[in-house]
Amino acid sequence: MAALPKLLHAIDQSLMRANLRAHGAFLAGASEGERARLGYMDLAQVNLDGEDLAEADLGGSHLRSASLRGAKLEGTNLAGADLREADLEGAMLAGADLRGVSLRGANLARADLTGCDFGQGVQATIDPGVGSRVLRHVKRAADLEQAVFAGAILRHASLAGVTGQAADFRQADLSNACLTGARLQGANFDRANLSFANLRGADLKGASVRGAIAAGANIVEATTFGTDLSALRFEAPVVMVDGRPLIELIDAHHLWCESGGARGASAVLTGLDMRGLGSLAGRLLTALKAPGANLHGLDLQGAALQGCDLTGADLRTADLRLADLRGAILAGARMDGADLRGGRLGPLALTETRRMAADLSRSSFRRADLRHADLRGADLASADLTRAQLNGAWLEPAGGREVAEAGG
């Protein structure tokens, strides 16, 4: 095994920009592209706001007080990096390697950390007793002490054994996350989603959990002295719309589709948070109107969504395998990490001679799985397909929202 670096390397702005340009070409699949390799670099206080560093190597780098607001860091190697007091608000970090990272005092509000690994790794920090670039290495899980994760998405993240005293997880989504043995004394989980999270053996002394959802959560052997567990909600909340449970509106829409409009009623679910529904697999949702809705991580496998309006909706990491989205309006939708294998996004027949193409313009499909999906005639203008899997996908240029039937 290669020895760990003992020193941080300096890098000037011109070389940094050259690295970013080469990495952009790499992500675009250009022959001259090259993955950014910025491991063990001195990047303290650097400004990388909005930069696309997906899949880059930043392992062991010194990024203390750096600004990475809105940066794209999906699948990036940040193992052992020093990100103390860094600003990562709104950054996209799904699938990033954060083993052994130091995030003490960092701001990750509203960041997407879906599936991130915060487990044990070799943390590289500057040794203040030796020199400004001399490193010392400590094997440990990530340090999240006093870090801000308010509103962040940590679904399926691995946080086993992390240190997170006084960390702020207010309104964060930690559903299905692993926090076994985590030290979370005094952490704030107010209104967080801890559904099916594994907190076995975690230290929650003095933590605040007011309004937090813990349906299916495992808190066996957790230390909860000074924590008011009565404030936890062990049942998923019932989302109400005009005095009716959301699931009733979904059922009525399904019946409306099934009966050809004779029974039930079409649903208008503009801007609603539908994540609490868990699964809509196989549902009849044709012509559903839900622009701006939050369906992050929802199970929509095999759902009938023809002609639906999901403009600007959040469908990140949603399961849309074999879903029927012919003629759907997904303009500006967030589909990052979604599973669309075998999905139908081709044109929807309106009459014998007219078809409606799916509108995927300005949508984001970063790291989405579109293998064997039907995208014939779809409007992909300004869509982001960075690192999307397209093997076997059926692609064909669009001719506008309405396209003539072949031979018509």
Short mmCIF file of C-alpha atoms in Angstrom, two decimals:
data_model
loop_
_atom_site.label_atom_id
_atom_site.label_comp_id
_atom_site.label_asym_id
_atom_site.label_seq_id
_atom_site.Cartn_x
_atom_site.Cartn_y
_atom_site.Cartn_z
CA MET A 1 0.00 0.00 0.00
CA ALA A 2 1.34 3.44 -0.95
CA ALA A 3 2.38 5.69 1.91
CA LEU A 4 0.05 8.56 2.71
CA PRO A 5 1.30 12.03 1.67
CA LYS A 6 2.99 13.97 4.45
CA LEU A 7 2.69 17.41 2.86
CA LEU A 8 -0.04 19.48 1.24
CA HIS A 9 0.70 20.68 -2.28
CA ALA A 10 0.25 24.29 -3.31
CA ILE A 11 -1.68 25.18 -6.48
CA ASP A 12 -2.05 28.58 -8.15
CA GLN A 13 -5.21 29.96 -9.73
CA SER A 14 -4.13 29.41 -13.34
CA LEU A 15 -3.41 25.74 -12.72
CA MET A 16 -6.69 25.40 -10.82
CA ARG A 17 -8.64 26.86 -13.75
CA ALA A 18 -6.83 24.54 -16.15
CA ASN A 19 -7.85 21.59 -13.97
CA LEU A 20 -11.48 22.76 -13.98
CA ARG A 21 -11.53 23.17 -17.78
CA ALA A 22 -10.03 19.72 -18.31
CA HIS A 23 -12.53 18.22 -15.86
CA GLY A 24 -15.43 19.87 -17.65
CA ALA A 25 -14.22 18.31 -20.90
CA PHE A 26 -13.90 14.95 -19.09
CA LEU A 27 -17.52 15.14 -17.89
CA ALA A 28 -18.62 16.02 -21.43
CA GLY A 29 -16.83 12.93 -22.75
CA ALA A 30 -14.35 14.93 -24.84
CA SER A 31 -11.13 13.18 -25.83
CA GLU A 32 -9.01 15.99 -24.38
CA GLY A 33 -10.77 15.78 -21.02
CA GLU A 34 -9.11 14.66 -17.83
CA ARG A 35 -10.49 13.98 -14.38
CA ALA A 36 -9.52 16.66 -11.87
CA ARG A 37 -6.96 15.23 -9.44
CA LEU A 38 -6.73 17.71 -6.59
CA GLY A 39 -6.02 15.30 -3.75
CA TYR A 40 -3.86 16.62 -0.90
CA MET A 41 -3.93 20.17 -2.28
CA ASP A 42 -3.94 23.33 -0.17
CA LEU A 43 -7.30 24.82 -1.19
CA ALA A 44 -8.10 26.73 2.00
CA GLN A 45 -10.61 29.55 1.42
CA VAL A 46 -10.84 28.78 -2.31
CA ASN A 47 -14.05 29.85 -4.07
CA LEU A 48 -15.57 26.99 -6.08
CA ASP A 49 -19.21 28.13 -5.93
CA GLY A 50 -21.30 26.37 -8.57
CA GLU A 51 -18.34 24.49 -10.06
CA ASP A 52 -18.89 21.03 -11.50
CA LEU A 53 -16.45 18.66 -9.80
CA ALA A 54 -18.53 15.49 -10.03
CA GLU A 55 -16.31 12.39 -9.90
CA ALA A 56 -13.23 14.54 -9.12
CA ASP A 57 -10.52 13.49 -6.66
CA LEU A 58 -10.27 15.87 -3.69
CA GLY A 59 -9.27 13.24 -1.15
CA GLY A 60 -7.17 14.55 1.73
CA SER A 61 -7.29 18.14 0.52
CA HIS A 62 -7.28 21.15 2.84
CA LEU A 63 -10.54 23.01 2.09
CA ARG A 64 -11.00 24.78 5.39
CA SER A 65 -13.29 27.82 5.04
CA ALA A 66 -13.64 27.13 1.30
CA SER A 67 -16.83 28.20 -0.48
CA LEU A 68 -18.55 25.47 -2.51
CA ARG A 69 -22.10 26.80 -2.51
CA GLY A 70 -24.19 24.98 -5.10
CA ALA A 71 -21.17 23.01 -6.30
CA LYS A 72 -21.77 19.73 -8.15
CA LEU A 73 -19.85 17.06 -6.27
CA GLU A 74 -21.79 13.89 -7.03
CA GLY A 75 -19.55 10.84 -6.67
CA THR A 76 -16.59 13.03 -5.76
CA ASN A 77 -13.80 11.63 -3.59
CA LEU A 78 -13.56 13.83 -0.48
CA ALA A 79 -12.33 11.08 1.85
CA GLY A 80 -10.16 12.47 4.63
CA ALA A 81 -10.55 16.06 3.42
CA ASP A 82 -10.50 19.00 5.84
CA LEU A 83 -13.72 20.95 5.25
CA ARG A 84 -13.99 22.64 8.61
CA GLU A 85 -16.10 25.80 8.44
CA ALA A 86 -16.54 25.34 4.67
CA ASP A 87 -19.73 26.60 3.01
CA LEU A 88 -21.44 23.84 1.00
CA GLU A 89 -24.97 25.21 1.10
CA GLY A 90 -27.09 23.65 -1.63
CA ALA A 91 -24.20 21.55 -2.93
CA MET A 92 -24.96 18.31 -4.79
CA LEU A 93 -23.00 15.53 -3.07
CA ALA A 94 -25.08 12.43 -3.80
CA GLY A 95 -22.87 9.34 -3.66
CA ALA A 96 -19.77 11.28 -2.61
CA ASP A 97 -17.07 9.54 -0.55
CA LEU A 98 -16.96 11.41 2.77
CA ARG A 99 -15.20 8.78 4.89
CA GLY A 100 -13.13 10.38 7.60
CA VAL A 101 -13.95 13.90 6.41
CA SER A 102 -13.84 16.81 8.87
CA LEU A 103 -16.94 18.99 8.53
CA ARG A 104 -16.78 20.62 11.93
CA GLY A 105 -18.69 23.90 11.80
CA ALA A 106 -19.38 23.53 8.06
CA ASN A 107 -22.59 24.70 6.41
CA LEU A 108 -24.39 22.00 4.40
CA ALA A 109 -27.90 23.45 4.60
CA ARG A 110 -30.14 22.10 1.84
CA ALA A 111 -27.28 20.03 0.40
CA ASP A 112 -28.07 16.71 -1.31
CA LEU A 113 -26.05 13.98 0.44
CA THR A 114 -28.10 11.01 -0.71
CA GLY A 115 -26.22 7.75 -0.19
CA CYS A 116 -23.03 9.41 1.10
CA ASP A 117 -20.56 7.39 3.16
CA PHE A 118 -19.40 9.27 6.30
CA GLY A 119 -17.83 6.16 7.81
CA GLN A 120 -14.34 5.42 9.01
CA GLY A 121 -11.46 6.72 6.94
CA VAL A 122 -8.05 8.33 7.29
CA GLN A 123 -8.51 11.98 8.17
CA ALA A 124 -5.74 14.32 7.02
CA THR A 125 -5.35 17.50 9.05
CA ILE A 126 -2.58 20.04 9.31
CA ASP A 127 -0.31 19.47 12.30
CA PRO A 128 -0.15 22.92 13.95
CA GLY A 129 2.91 21.96 15.96
CA VAL A 130 5.05 21.20 12.92
CA GLY A 131 4.20 23.41 9.97
CA SER A 132 1.50 24.90 7.82
CA ARG A 133 1.60 22.11 5.24
CA VAL A 134 2.69 19.13 7.34
CA LEU A 135 -0.12 16.58 7.72
CA ARG A 136 -1.07 14.18 10.44
CA HIS A 137 -3.34 11.23 9.74
CA VAL A 138 -5.97 9.86 12.11
CA LYS A 139 -8.25 6.91 11.34
CA ARG A 140 -11.76 7.86 12.36
CA ALA A 141 -15.32 8.36 11.11
CA ALA A 142 -16.38 11.78 9.88
CA ASP A 143 -16.41 14.72 12.29
CA LEU A 144 -19.72 16.61 11.96
CA GLU A 145 -19.53 18.53 15.24
CA GLN A 146 -21.55 21.78 15.06
CA ALA A 147 -22.09 21.28 11.31
CA VAL A 148 -25.34 22.59 9.80
CA PHE A 149 -27.46 20.10 7.82
CA ALA A 150 -30.74 22.01 8.07
CA GLY A 151 -33.02 20.91 5.23
CA ALA A 152 -30.34 18.62 3.81
CA ILE A 153 -31.10 15.28 2.15
CA LEU A 154 -29.26 12.37 3.77
CA ARG A 155 -31.41 9.49 2.57
CA HIS A 156 -29.63 6.12 2.76
CA ALA A 157 -26.46 7.86 4.00
CA SER A 158 -24.01 5.90 6.15
CA LEU A 159 -23.19 7.88 9.30
CA ALA A 160 -22.21 4.98 11.55
CA GLY A 161 -19.84 6.07 14.30
CA VAL A 162 -19.68 9.75 13.29
CA THR A 163 -19.05 12.50 15.82
CA GLY A 164 -21.85 15.03 15.55
CA GLN A 165 -22.26 16.83 18.85
CA ALA A 166 -24.48 19.91 18.54
CA ALA A 167 -24.97 19.29 14.80
CA ASP A 168 -28.04 20.91 13.26
CA PHE A 169 -30.29 18.44 11.40
CA ARG A 170 -33.49 20.48 11.55
CA GLN A 171 -35.93 19.43 8.79
CA ALA A 172 -33.25 17.17 7.27
CA ASP A 173 -34.29 13.97 5.52
CA LEU A 174 -32.45 11.09 7.21
CA SER A 175 -34.85 8.37 6.15
CA ASN A 176 -33.20 4.94 5.89
CA ALA A 177 -29.90 6.44 7.07
CA CYS A 178 -27.51 4.39 9.22
CA LEU A 179 -26.45 6.22 12.42
CA THR A 180 -25.43 3.23 14.54
CA GLY A 181 -23.06 4.19 17.32
CA ALA A 182 -23.04 7.85 16.26
CA ARG A 183 -22.19 10.42 18.93
CA LEU A 184 -24.93 13.01 18.56
CA GLN A 185 -25.15 14.61 21.98
CA GLY A 186 -27.07 17.86 21.87
CA ALA A 187 -27.84 17.52 18.16
CA ASN A 188 -31.00 19.17 16.82
CA PHE A 189 -33.38 16.90 14.87
CA ASP A 190 -36.47 19.11 15.11
CA ARG A 191 -38.94 18.21 12.32
CA ALA A 192 -36.37 15.90 10.72
CA ASN A 193 -37.41 12.75 8.89
CA LEU A 194 -35.85 9.74 10.65
CA SER A 195 -38.19 7.18 9.11
CA PHE A 196 -36.58 3.72 9.09
CA ALA A 197 -33.27 5.20 10.24
CA ASN A 198 -30.99 2.90 12.25
CA LEU A 199 -29.96 4.67 15.47
CA ARG A 200 -29.01 1.53 17.37
CA GLY A 201 -26.46 2.36 20.06
CA ALA A 202 -26.34 6.06 19.12
CA ASP A 203 -25.64 8.64 21.83
CA LEU A 204 -28.56 11.09 21.74
CA LYS A 205 -28.11 12.65 25.17
CA GLY A 206 -29.75 16.07 25.24
CA ALA A 207 -30.77 15.90 21.57
CA SER A 208 -33.88 17.78 20.44
CA VAL A 209 -36.37 15.76 18.38
CA ARG A 210 -39.48 17.96 18.44
CA GLY A 211 -41.80 17.05 15.60
CA ALA A 212 -39.31 14.58 14.13
CA ILE A 213 -40.78 11.62 12.24
CA ALA A 214 -39.40 8.25 13.33
CA ALA A 215 -41.76 5.75 11.69
CA GLY A 216 -39.95 2.41 11.60
CA ALA A 217 -36.79 3.85 13.18
CA ASN A 218 -34.54 1.61 15.32
CA ILE A 219 -33.50 3.29 18.59
CA VAL A 220 -32.62 0.10 20.47
CA GLU A 221 -29.76 0.65 22.96
CA ALA A 222 -29.60 4.34 22.07
CA THR A 223 -28.62 6.65 24.94
CA THR A 224 -31.44 9.15 25.32
CA PHE A 225 -30.84 10.75 28.74
CA GLY A 226 -32.22 14.28 28.59
CA THR A 227 -33.97 13.62 25.27
CA ASP A 228 -37.76 13.91 25.20
CA LEU A 229 -38.72 10.86 23.13
CA SER A 230 -42.41 11.76 23.52
CA ALA A 231 -41.69 14.50 20.97
CA LEU A 232 -40.94 11.83 18.34
CA ARG A 233 -43.70 10.88 15.92
CA PHE A 234 -43.56 7.15 15.24
CA GLU A 235 -46.28 7.28 12.60
CA ALA A 236 -45.85 8.91 9.20
CA PRO A 237 -47.81 12.17 9.00
CA VAL A 238 -51.04 12.25 7.03
CA VAL A 239 -50.74 14.96 4.40
CA MET A 240 -54.02 16.83 4.17
CA VAL A 241 -55.27 18.76 1.13
CA ASP A 242 -58.37 20.88 1.64
CA GLY A 243 -59.34 18.74 4.60
CA ARG A 244 -58.81 15.43 2.80
CA PRO A 245 -55.89 13.02 3.13
CA LEU A 246 -53.60 13.16 0.10
CA ILE A 247 -53.92 9.42 -0.44
CA GLU A 248 -57.68 9.87 -0.93
CA LEU A 249 -57.02 12.29 -3.79
CA ILE A 250 -54.58 9.80 -5.33
CA ASP A 251 -57.18 7.03 -5.01
CA ALA A 252 -59.84 9.25 -6.61
CA HIS A 253 -57.50 10.08 -9.50
CA HIS A 254 -56.69 6.40 -10.01
CA LEU A 255 -60.44 5.66 -10.17
CA TRP A 256 -60.96 8.57 -12.59
CA CYS A 257 -58.33 7.11 -14.93
CA GLU A 258 -59.64 3.57 -14.53
CA SER A 259 -63.24 4.56 -15.30
CA GLY A 260 -62.44 6.92 -18.16
CA GLY A 261 -63.63 9.89 -16.13
CA ALA A 262 -66.97 8.35 -15.12
CA ARG A 263 -66.03 8.08 -11.44
CA GLY A 264 -63.53 9.68 -9.09
CA ALA A 265 -61.89 13.02 -9.90
CA SER A 266 -58.69 14.26 -11.48
CA ALA A 267 -56.17 15.57 -8.94
CA VAL A 268 -54.34 18.90 -8.85
CA LEU A 269 -51.41 18.58 -6.44
CA THR A 270 -49.36 21.69 -7.23
CA GLY A 271 -46.28 22.07 -5.03
CA LEU A 272 -47.23 19.33 -2.58
CA ASP A 273 -44.73 17.21 -0.65
CA MET A 274 -45.72 13.68 -1.61
CA ARG A 275 -42.76 11.82 -0.11
CA GLY A 276 -44.82 10.55 2.80
CA LEU A 277 -46.80 8.36 0.42
CA GLY A 278 -43.78 6.05 0.13
CA SER A 279 -44.99 4.12 -2.91
CA LEU A 280 -47.18 4.86 -5.90
CA ALA A 281 -45.91 1.87 -7.85
CA GLY A 282 -48.29 0.77 -10.58
CA ARG A 283 -50.74 3.60 -9.94
CA LEU A 284 -52.86 5.15 -12.71
CA LEU A 285 -51.85 8.82 -12.63
CA THR A 286 -52.45 9.82 -16.24
CA ALA A 287 -52.84 13.60 -16.72
CA LEU A 288 -51.98 14.27 -13.07
CA LYS A 289 -51.25 17.95 -12.45
CA ALA A 290 -48.45 18.27 -9.89
CA PRO A 291 -46.06 21.05 -10.99
CA GLY A 292 -43.42 21.82 -8.39
CA ALA A 293 -44.33 18.75 -6.32
CA ASN A 294 -41.75 16.91 -4.20
CA LEU A 295 -41.55 13.25 -5.17
CA HIS A 296 -37.92 12.79 -4.12
CA GLY A 297 -37.11 9.08 -3.74
CA LEU A 298 -40.71 7.99 -4.30
CA ASP A 299 -41.43 4.51 -5.68
CA LEU A 300 -43.22 5.10 -9.00
CA GLN A 301 -42.18 1.85 -10.63
CA GLY A 302 -44.56 0.99 -13.46
CA ALA A 303 -46.80 4.00 -12.77
CA ALA A 304 -48.96 5.38 -15.60
CA LEU A 305 -47.97 9.05 -15.86
CA GLN A 306 -48.86 9.79 -19.48
CA GLY A 307 -49.47 13.47 -20.17
CA CYS A 308 -48.88 14.43 -16.54
CA ASP A 309 -47.65 17.93 -15.63
CA LEU A 310 -44.57 17.67 -13.41
CA THR A 311 -43.01 20.97 -14.41
CA GLY A 312 -40.19 21.82 -11.99
CA ALA A 313 -40.95 18.79 -9.81
CA ASP A 314 -38.33 17.10 -7.62
CA LEU A 315 -37.94 13.47 -8.70
CA ARG A 316 -34.37 12.93 -7.57
CA THR A 317 -33.54 9.27 -6.89
CA ALA A 318 -37.16 8.30 -7.66
CA ASP A 319 -37.80 4.77 -8.89
CA LEU A 320 -39.42 5.19 -12.32
CA ARG A 321 -38.49 1.85 -13.81
CA LEU A 322 -40.92 0.92 -16.60
CA ALA A 323 -43.02 4.01 -15.81
CA ASP A 324 -45.12 5.41 -18.66
CA LEU A 325 -44.23 9.10 -19.10
CA ARG A 326 -45.25 9.49 -22.74
CA GLY A 327 -46.13 13.11 -23.47
CA ALA A 328 -45.33 14.17 -19.91
CA ILE A 329 -44.27 17.74 -19.11
CA LEU A 330 -41.08 17.55 -17.06
CA ALA A 331 -39.62 20.92 -18.04
CA GLY A 332 -37.13 22.06 -15.38
CA ALA A 333 -37.68 18.92 -13.30
CA ARG A 334 -34.90 17.51 -11.11
CA MET A 335 -34.34 13.87 -12.03
CA ASP A 336 -30.79 13.46 -10.70
CA GLY A 337 -30.06 9.87 -9.75
CA ALA A 338 -33.53 8.68 -10.81
CA ASP A 339 -33.93 5.13 -12.07
CA LEU A 340 -35.73 5.30 -15.42
CA ARG A 341 -34.65 1.96 -16.82
CA GLY A 342 -37.12 0.86 -19.47
CA GLY A 343 -39.16 4.03 -18.95
CA ARG A 344 -41.42 5.25 -21.74
CA LEU A 345 -40.79 8.93 -22.53
CA GLY A 346 -41.70 8.86 -26.19
CA PRO A 347 -44.64 10.62 -27.86
CA LEU A 348 -48.24 10.23 -26.65
CA ALA A 349 -50.86 9.62 -29.35
CA LEU A 350 -53.50 12.39 -29.38
CA THR A 351 -55.28 11.39 -32.59
CA GLU A 352 -54.51 9.01 -35.43
CA THR A 353 -52.15 11.58 -36.96
CA ARG A 354 -50.93 13.64 -34.00
CA ARG A 355 -48.66 12.83 -31.11
CA MET A 356 -47.47 14.84 -28.12
CA ALA A 357 -43.75 14.64 -27.35
CA ALA A 358 -42.46 14.55 -23.78
CA ASP A 359 -41.07 17.90 -22.65
CA LEU A 360 -37.77 17.31 -20.81
CA SER A 361 -36.33 20.74 -21.56
CA ARG A 362 -34.14 22.31 -18.86
CA SER A 363 -34.49 19.18 -16.75
CA SER A 364 -31.58 17.62 -14.88
CA PHE A 365 -30.82 13.92 -15.33
CA ARG A 366 -27.36 13.92 -13.73
CA ARG A 367 -26.30 10.34 -12.93
CA ALA A 368 -29.79 9.10 -13.84
CA ASP A 369 -30.19 5.57 -15.18
CA LEU A 370 -31.89 5.77 -18.59
CA ARG A 371 -30.78 2.41 -19.92
CA HIS A 372 -33.25 1.04 -22.48
CA ALA A 373 -35.57 4.03 -21.96
CA ASP A 374 -37.65 5.24 -24.89
CA LEU A 375 -36.85 8.93 -25.50
CA ARG A 376 -38.06 9.16 -29.08
CA GLY A 377 -38.99 12.71 -30.03
CA ALA A 378 -38.51 14.02 -26.47
CA ASP A 379 -37.62 17.70 -26.15
CA LEU A 380 -34.21 17.62 -24.42
CA ALA A 381 -33.31 21.27 -25.05
CA SER A 382 -30.86 22.44 -22.34
CA ALA A 383 -31.36 19.19 -20.40
CA ASP A 384 -28.42 18.09 -18.26
CA LEU A 385 -27.50 14.45 -18.91
CA THR A 386 -24.10 14.55 -17.22
CA ARG A 387 -23.00 11.03 -16.27
CA ALA A 388 -26.42 9.63 -17.16
CA GLN A 389 -26.46 6.01 -18.28
CA LEU A 390 -27.92 5.82 -21.79
CA ASN A 391 -26.91 2.34 -22.94
CA GLY A 392 -29.68 0.95 -25.11
CA ALA A 393 -31.78 4.12 -24.82
CA TRP A 394 -33.91 4.99 -27.83
CA LEU A 395 -32.97 8.56 -28.79
CA GLU A 396 -34.35 10.59 -31.65
CA PRO A 397 -34.40 14.38 -32.23
CA ALA A 398 -37.57 16.20 -31.24
CA GLY A 399 -39.56 18.31 -33.65
CA GLY A 400 -41.49 20.27 -31.05
CA ARG A 401 -44.17 19.36 -28.53
CA GLU A 402 -46.41 18.00 -31.27
CA VAL A 403 -44.72 15.65 -33.70
CA ALA A 404 -46.26 14.05 -36.78
CA GLU A 405 -46.86 10.34 -36.65
CA ALA A 406 -44.37 8.38 -38.71
CA GLY A 407 -45.53 8.42 -42.30
CA GLY A 408 -48.35 10.87 -41.46
#
